[in-house]
Amino acid sequence: MSNGTGEQAASALDHSDVTPLLTPATLERVRQGVEAARHPEVRRHIQEALEEIGAIAEGKPDPRVSGSFRRWVMRRWLKALFHIQIENPEYIPKESVVLVGNHLGHIDPFLLLAVVPPTPYYYILGDARTLYNQSWKRWLAGWAGGVIPLERWWKEELAVIAAAKAGQDDLQPLANDIEQHVPNGSSIQQLRQIDESVQAILKRGDSLLLFPEGRLGSQEGQLHLPLKRGTVIYAIRSGVPIVPVALIGTQNLYFRKTLTVRFGKPLPLGQSKRPKRQEIDAALAQVEQALLALLPAQYQEPAGIKLFQGWLNHLFW
């Protein structure tokens, strides 16, 4: 695919990372992911979200709740469960940007929506199944709007398929389920729709929230590399700055834990309708360094009693 329509979304789906180990926990996550892909309510919400962003690409207004009301709900809800600490608030963007953060847990987008301004309005570009895999997420995302769902095979699913093809017969039924029931992210029409919608969103002065690792990180204070190229392509083609943000403490949750949101300086990347590979790689290196500088060098999980740890981690699965 060229630098034209769809490249950003395609970059967000690239599968070049290291193959994950197929532990029992990994296989259970894959089974849950397949179950989510087959769930009729998940399919319905994905289709409705795609129809809404299709309207954006056509220049039509999309249904969405007030940014102020959305932030108020997120704040009230999360502050009832956790302490939220904001660092470097002077860098919180007040203009159209691509906001990029490290990704440790499924609470991350909700946490960011609780702290960013209601204007410009933030759209979440994220994995469809993890955005809709629980009933409360489907209700919240459907009520608030502003979701751009990516349908794709997870790295864990690719590892299952590869292992089955390599002769691990016990994984063949699961591999068959993945191939039959999980969209692999290769739909050119859907990629084009996402690309056009993102460009329209940024052009009209709204913002985009995404996680350039393309998956959950495995450890606090670290990034899962390489970052996805689509992160910077969106920003360069639209001419909006990237604002890095570090999320600290969101991998393991418990009641009243302090979750830190640390903003970084905006990264102006200039504008180019057809950015060259060298320009993209240089910009991506800037983003990587900015995120690494914001993350804690040595994260220490707080000691003490961790109330409702299992329940909260499951709630935000």
Tab-separated table of C-alpha atoms in Angstrom:
chain	number	residue	atom	x	y	z
A	1	MET	CA	0.000	0.000	0.000
A	2	SER	CA	1.340	3.408	-0.872
A	3	ASN	CA	1.546	6.568	1.246
A	4	GLY	CA	-2.011	7.257	0.140
A	5	THR	CA	-5.272	6.063	1.560
A	6	GLY	CA	-5.050	3.416	4.254
A	7	GLU	CA	-1.326	3.339	5.004
A	8	GLN	CA	-1.715	4.771	8.491
A	9	ALA	CA	-4.222	2.157	9.527
A	10	ALA	CA	-2.209	-0.583	7.827
A	11	SER	CA	0.866	0.511	9.784
A	12	ALA	CA	-1.122	0.272	12.974
A	13	LEU	CA	-1.839	-3.360	12.109
A	14	ASP	CA	1.676	-4.449	11.234
A	15	HIS	CA	2.698	-7.754	12.790
A	16	SER	CA	6.484	-7.427	12.865
A	17	ASP	CA	6.953	-7.842	16.621
A	18	VAL	CA	8.580	-10.762	18.419
A	19	THR	CA	6.308	-13.819	18.707
A	20	PRO	CA	4.897	-14.134	22.238
A	21	LEU	CA	5.334	-17.312	24.281
A	22	LEU	CA	2.272	-19.550	24.287
A	23	THR	CA	1.830	-19.907	28.033
A	24	PRO	CA	-1.474	-21.147	29.544
A	25	ALA	CA	-2.350	-17.508	30.326
A	26	THR	CA	-1.639	-16.496	26.717
A	27	LEU	CA	-3.789	-19.319	25.346
A	28	GLU	CA	-6.629	-18.349	27.678
A	29	ARG	CA	-6.432	-14.756	26.422
A	30	VAL	CA	-6.613	-16.055	22.832
A	31	ARG	CA	-9.689	-18.147	23.645
A	32	GLN	CA	-11.349	-15.142	25.249
A	33	GLY	CA	-10.432	-13.043	22.215
A	34	VAL	CA	-12.033	-15.547	19.834
A	35	GLU	CA	-15.121	-15.620	22.034
A	36	ALA	CA	-15.308	-11.815	21.886
A	37	ALA	CA	-14.939	-11.846	18.079
A	38	ARG	CA	-17.917	-14.221	17.818
A	39	HIS	CA	-20.097	-12.388	20.343
A	40	PRO	CA	-23.116	-10.856	18.528
A	41	GLU	CA	-23.120	-7.739	20.732
A	42	VAL	CA	-19.425	-7.138	20.053
A	43	ARG	CA	-20.051	-7.476	16.306
A	44	ARG	CA	-23.010	-5.080	16.524
A	45	HIS	CA	-21.046	-2.400	18.374
A	46	ILE	CA	-18.118	-2.663	15.956
A	47	GLN	CA	-20.457	-2.279	12.974
A	48	GLU	CA	-22.180	0.731	14.528
A	49	ALA	CA	-18.834	2.388	15.303
A	50	LEU	CA	-17.632	1.799	11.730
A	51	GLU	CA	-20.832	3.356	10.388
A	52	GLU	CA	-20.282	6.399	12.608
A	53	ILE	CA	-16.711	6.957	11.438
A	54	GLY	CA	-17.877	6.407	7.873
A	55	ALA	CA	-20.148	9.405	8.364
A	56	ILE	CA	-17.150	11.442	9.536
A	57	ALA	CA	-15.228	10.534	6.375
A	58	GLU	CA	-18.171	11.854	4.361
A	59	GLY	CA	-18.147	15.139	6.271
A	60	LYS	CA	-21.293	14.382	8.243
A	61	PRO	CA	-21.661	14.931	12.004
A	62	ASP	CA	-21.326	11.806	14.142
A	63	PRO	CA	-23.352	11.041	17.269
A	64	ARG	CA	-21.272	11.652	20.372
A	65	VAL	CA	-21.856	12.801	23.902
A	66	SER	CA	-20.602	16.199	25.091
A	67	GLY	CA	-16.851	16.180	25.766
A	68	SER	CA	-17.441	17.914	29.104
A	69	PHE	CA	-20.030	15.372	30.182
A	70	ARG	CA	-17.858	12.459	29.054
A	71	ARG	CA	-14.899	13.769	31.075
A	72	TRP	CA	-17.122	14.381	34.132
A	73	VAL	CA	-18.398	10.786	34.048
A	74	MET	CA	-14.905	9.331	33.599
A	75	ARG	CA	-13.473	11.434	36.417
A	76	ARG	CA	-16.250	10.668	38.894
A	77	TRP	CA	-16.040	6.971	38.143
A	78	LEU	CA	-12.242	6.579	38.241
A	79	LYS	CA	-11.695	8.877	41.213
A	80	ALA	CA	-14.093	6.714	43.191
A	81	LEU	CA	-11.738	3.770	42.639
A	82	PHE	CA	-8.235	5.263	42.379
A	83	HIS	CA	-6.064	8.267	43.198
A	84	ILE	CA	-5.166	10.067	39.956
A	85	GLN	CA	-1.960	12.094	39.837
A	86	ILE	CA	-1.263	14.427	36.908
A	87	GLU	CA	2.319	15.524	36.240
A	88	ASN	CA	3.451	18.307	33.886
A	89	PRO	CA	-0.098	19.665	33.445
A	90	GLU	CA	1.316	22.607	31.490
A	91	TYR	CA	1.799	20.213	28.570
A	92	ILE	CA	-1.820	19.034	28.494
A	93	PRO	CA	-2.836	19.905	24.898
A	94	LYS	CA	-5.516	22.481	24.233
A	95	GLU	CA	-5.398	22.133	20.443
A	96	SER	CA	-5.756	19.364	17.894
A	97	VAL	CA	-3.050	16.729	18.474
A	98	VAL	CA	-2.231	13.057	18.220
A	99	LEU	CA	-1.905	11.988	21.863
A	100	VAL	CA	0.283	8.888	22.223
A	101	GLY	CA	0.910	6.872	25.356
A	102	ASN	CA	2.416	3.642	26.569
A	103	HIS	CA	-0.134	0.901	27.130
A	104	LEU	CA	-0.190	-1.242	30.276
A	105	GLY	CA	-3.868	-2.024	30.806
A	106	HIS	CA	-7.332	-1.567	29.397
A	107	ILE	CA	-8.039	1.220	31.860
A	108	ASP	CA	-5.591	3.448	29.938
A	109	PRO	CA	-7.952	5.120	27.406
A	110	PHE	CA	-10.566	5.794	30.076
A	111	LEU	CA	-7.917	7.295	32.362
A	112	LEU	CA	-6.682	9.638	29.628
A	113	LEU	CA	-10.212	10.721	28.729
A	114	ALA	CA	-10.673	11.629	32.401
A	115	VAL	CA	-7.762	14.097	32.391
A	116	VAL	CA	-7.627	15.693	28.917
A	117	PRO	CA	-9.740	18.803	28.188
A	118	PRO	CA	-13.226	18.274	26.746
A	119	THR	CA	-12.198	20.416	23.760
A	120	PRO	CA	-10.785	19.379	21.361
A	121	TYR	CA	-12.790	16.169	21.358
A	122	TYR	CA	-10.691	12.990	21.544
A	123	TYR	CA	-11.332	9.941	19.386
A	124	ILE	CA	-9.882	6.611	20.531
A	125	LEU	CA	-8.178	4.489	17.870
A	126	GLY	CA	-7.899	1.032	19.415
A	127	ASP	CA	-8.401	-2.698	19.198
A	128	ALA	CA	-12.085	-3.421	18.637
A	129	ARG	CA	-12.342	-6.507	20.812
A	130	THR	CA	-10.634	-5.036	23.862
A	131	LEU	CA	-12.848	-1.941	23.574
A	132	TYR	CA	-16.042	-4.039	23.439
A	133	ASN	CA	-15.196	-7.319	25.192
A	134	GLN	CA	-17.238	-6.574	28.325
A	135	SER	CA	-20.798	-5.354	28.679
A	136	TRP	CA	-19.854	-2.216	30.630
A	137	LYS	CA	-17.310	-1.266	27.966
A	138	ARG	CA	-19.897	-1.748	25.224
A	139	TRP	CA	-22.342	0.432	27.107
A	140	LEU	CA	-19.791	3.156	27.899
A	141	ALA	CA	-18.200	3.269	24.445
A	142	GLY	CA	-21.582	3.109	22.731
A	143	TRP	CA	-22.964	5.882	24.934
A	144	ALA	CA	-19.976	8.206	24.598
A	145	GLY	CA	-19.080	7.595	20.939
A	146	GLY	CA	-15.711	8.685	19.612
A	147	VAL	CA	-14.380	5.151	19.009
A	148	ILE	CA	-12.447	4.103	15.899
A	149	PRO	CA	-12.270	0.291	16.112
A	150	LEU	CA	-9.370	-1.645	14.608
A	151	GLU	CA	-10.098	-5.269	13.726
A	152	ARG	CA	-6.979	-7.400	13.561
A	153	TRP	CA	-5.325	-10.612	14.628
A	154	TRP	CA	-3.411	-10.299	17.877
A	155	LYS	CA	0.242	-11.320	18.115
A	156	GLU	CA	-0.833	-14.190	20.365
A	157	GLU	CA	-3.270	-15.405	17.715
A	158	LEU	CA	-0.612	-15.283	15.023
A	159	ALA	CA	1.640	-17.327	17.326
A	160	VAL	CA	-1.110	-19.955	17.750
A	161	ILE	CA	-1.622	-20.206	13.980
A	162	ALA	CA	2.136	-20.502	13.392
A	163	ALA	CA	2.500	-23.202	16.062
A	164	ALA	CA	-0.401	-25.199	14.622
A	165	LYS	CA	1.112	-25.039	11.131
A	166	ALA	CA	4.455	-26.159	12.605
A	167	GLY	CA	2.841	-29.381	13.823
A	168	GLN	CA	1.469	-28.590	17.274
A	169	ASP	CA	-1.759	-30.505	16.676
A	170	ASP	CA	-3.370	-29.639	20.015
A	171	LEU	CA	-3.561	-25.999	18.858
A	172	GLN	CA	-5.148	-26.766	15.488
A	173	PRO	CA	-8.795	-26.354	16.643
A	174	LEU	CA	-7.987	-22.986	18.220
A	175	ALA	CA	-6.072	-21.897	15.095
A	176	ASN	CA	-9.064	-22.886	12.955
A	177	ASP	CA	-11.384	-20.816	15.154
A	178	ILE	CA	-9.116	-17.779	14.787
A	179	GLU	CA	-8.959	-18.059	11.009
A	180	GLN	CA	-12.712	-18.606	10.679
A	181	HIS	CA	-14.098	-16.126	13.189
A	182	VAL	CA	-11.573	-13.324	13.778
A	183	PRO	CA	-11.144	-10.545	11.157
A	184	ASN	CA	-7.439	-10.296	10.342
A	185	GLY	CA	-7.323	-6.576	9.537
A	186	SER	CA	-6.750	-6.954	5.797
A	187	SER	CA	-9.963	-5.278	4.610
A	188	ILE	CA	-8.811	-2.503	2.267
A	189	GLN	CA	-12.241	-0.871	2.408
A	190	GLN	CA	-12.150	-0.723	6.209
A	191	LEU	CA	-8.567	0.562	6.275
A	192	ARG	CA	-9.485	3.291	3.780
A	193	GLN	CA	-12.511	4.247	5.866
A	194	ILE	CA	-10.404	4.543	9.031
A	195	ASP	CA	-7.739	6.568	7.236
A	196	GLU	CA	-10.236	9.026	5.746
A	197	SER	CA	-12.038	9.371	9.068
A	198	VAL	CA	-8.843	10.144	10.988
A	199	GLN	CA	-7.843	12.786	8.456
A	200	ALA	CA	-11.309	14.368	8.694
A	201	ILE	CA	-11.207	14.308	12.505
A	202	LEU	CA	-7.849	16.088	12.672
A	203	LYS	CA	-8.750	18.511	9.874
A	204	ARG	CA	-11.828	19.729	11.718
A	205	GLY	CA	-9.793	20.406	14.880
A	206	ASP	CA	-10.511	17.298	16.970
A	207	SER	CA	-7.813	15.015	18.391
A	208	LEU	CA	-6.746	11.390	18.210
A	209	LEU	CA	-5.740	9.141	21.114
A	210	LEU	CA	-3.737	6.019	20.338
A	211	PHE	CA	-1.198	3.599	21.780
A	212	PRO	CA	1.743	3.158	19.393
A	213	GLU	CA	2.988	-0.108	20.929
A	214	GLY	CA	0.032	-1.836	19.252
A	215	ARG	CA	-0.465	-4.162	22.226
A	216	LEU	CA	-0.242	-4.184	26.003
A	217	GLY	CA	3.240	-3.716	27.403
A	218	SER	CA	4.644	-6.479	29.568
A	219	GLN	CA	6.339	-4.402	32.266
A	220	GLU	CA	5.979	-1.024	33.983
A	221	GLY	CA	8.569	1.499	32.805
A	222	GLN	CA	9.244	-0.245	29.492
A	223	LEU	CA	7.990	0.103	25.923
A	224	HIS	CA	7.059	-2.715	23.593
A	225	LEU	CA	9.108	-1.910	20.486
A	226	PRO	CA	9.064	-1.201	17.598
A	227	LEU	CA	6.347	1.440	17.712
A	228	LYS	CA	3.783	1.478	14.911
A	229	ARG	CA	4.607	3.767	11.987
A	230	GLY	CA	1.004	4.895	11.632
A	231	THR	CA	1.460	6.900	14.830
A	232	VAL	CA	3.565	9.538	13.124
A	233	ILE	CA	2.076	9.227	9.634
A	234	TYR	CA	-1.272	10.479	10.926
A	235	ALA	CA	0.384	13.495	12.569
A	236	ILE	CA	2.707	14.378	9.674
A	237	ARG	CA	0.021	14.177	7.019
A	238	SER	CA	-2.345	16.323	9.110
A	239	GLY	CA	0.327	18.746	10.330
A	240	VAL	CA	-0.685	18.399	13.994
A	241	PRO	CA	1.843	17.867	16.804
A	242	ILE	CA	2.268	14.636	18.732
A	243	VAL	CA	1.989	14.868	22.509
A	244	PRO	CA	3.605	11.966	24.416
A	245	VAL	CA	2.128	10.818	27.713
A	246	ALA	CA	3.365	8.196	30.171
A	247	LEU	CA	0.917	6.090	32.161
A	248	ILE	CA	2.358	4.718	35.384
A	249	GLY	CA	0.784	2.159	37.687
A	250	THR	CA	-1.989	0.895	35.405
A	251	GLN	CA	-0.721	-2.642	34.841
A	252	ASN	CA	-1.826	-3.991	38.228
A	253	LEU	CA	-4.886	-2.362	39.761
A	254	TYR	CA	-6.310	-2.252	43.275
A	255	PHE	CA	-8.605	0.014	45.251
A	256	ARG	CA	-7.224	3.534	45.901
A	257	LYS	CA	-3.980	2.891	44.053
A	258	THR	CA	-2.256	6.006	42.679
A	259	LEU	CA	-2.294	6.082	38.873
A	260	THR	CA	0.056	8.655	37.358
A	261	VAL	CA	-0.448	10.476	34.065
A	262	ARG	CA	2.763	12.282	33.036
A	263	PHE	CA	2.574	14.576	30.001
A	264	GLY	CA	5.528	15.484	27.795
A	265	LYS	CA	6.364	18.426	25.563
A	266	PRO	CA	4.578	18.558	22.199
A	267	LEU	CA	6.578	17.246	19.245
A	268	PRO	CA	5.928	19.378	16.130
A	269	LEU	CA	6.745	17.193	13.129
A	270	GLY	CA	5.796	19.551	10.307
A	271	GLN	CA	3.417	18.604	7.520
A	272	SER	CA	3.835	16.461	4.446
A	273	LYS	CA	1.044	14.851	2.448
A	274	ARG	CA	3.398	12.096	1.300
A	275	PRO	CA	6.041	11.640	4.005
A	276	LYS	CA	9.103	9.636	3.005
A	277	ARG	CA	10.278	6.575	4.910
A	278	GLN	CA	13.319	8.427	6.257
A	279	GLU	CA	11.109	11.219	7.602
A	280	ILE	CA	8.726	8.731	9.202
A	281	ASP	CA	11.514	6.769	10.879
A	282	ALA	CA	13.130	9.938	12.255
A	283	ALA	CA	9.800	11.113	13.683
A	284	LEU	CA	9.113	7.695	15.191
A	285	ALA	CA	12.520	7.760	16.881
A	286	GLN	CA	11.590	11.139	18.401
A	287	VAL	CA	8.358	9.727	19.787
A	288	GLU	CA	10.144	6.678	21.178
A	289	GLN	CA	12.752	8.785	22.968
A	290	ALA	CA	10.109	11.163	24.331
A	291	LEU	CA	8.086	8.295	25.792
A	292	LEU	CA	11.131	6.575	27.265
A	293	ALA	CA	12.188	9.846	28.935
A	294	LEU	CA	8.774	10.088	30.625
A	295	LEU	CA	8.679	6.524	31.949
A	296	PRO	CA	10.120	5.712	35.393
A	297	ALA	CA	13.638	4.270	35.286
A	298	GLN	CA	12.879	1.811	38.100
A	299	TYR	CA	9.238	1.287	38.878
A	300	GLN	CA	8.448	-0.176	42.278
A	301	GLU	CA	4.995	-1.599	42.877
A	302	PRO	CA	3.666	-0.147	46.172
A	303	ALA	CA	3.706	-2.485	49.161
A	304	GLY	CA	0.779	-3.129	51.455
A	305	ILE	CA	-2.743	-4.477	51.237
A	306	LYS	CA	-4.216	-4.430	47.720
A	307	LEU	CA	-7.975	-4.358	48.137
A	308	PHE	CA	-10.158	-5.704	45.306
A	309	GLN	CA	-7.061	-6.422	43.188
A	310	GLY	CA	-8.497	-9.445	41.404
A	311	TRP	CA	-11.877	-7.827	40.783
A	312	LEU	CA	-10.447	-4.569	39.414
A	313	ASN	CA	-7.937	-6.309	37.146
A	314	HIS	CA	-10.730	-8.474	35.762
A	315	LEU	CA	-13.041	-5.461	35.403
A	316	PHE	CA	-10.487	-3.694	33.207
A	317	TRP	CA	-9.481	-6.792	31.206
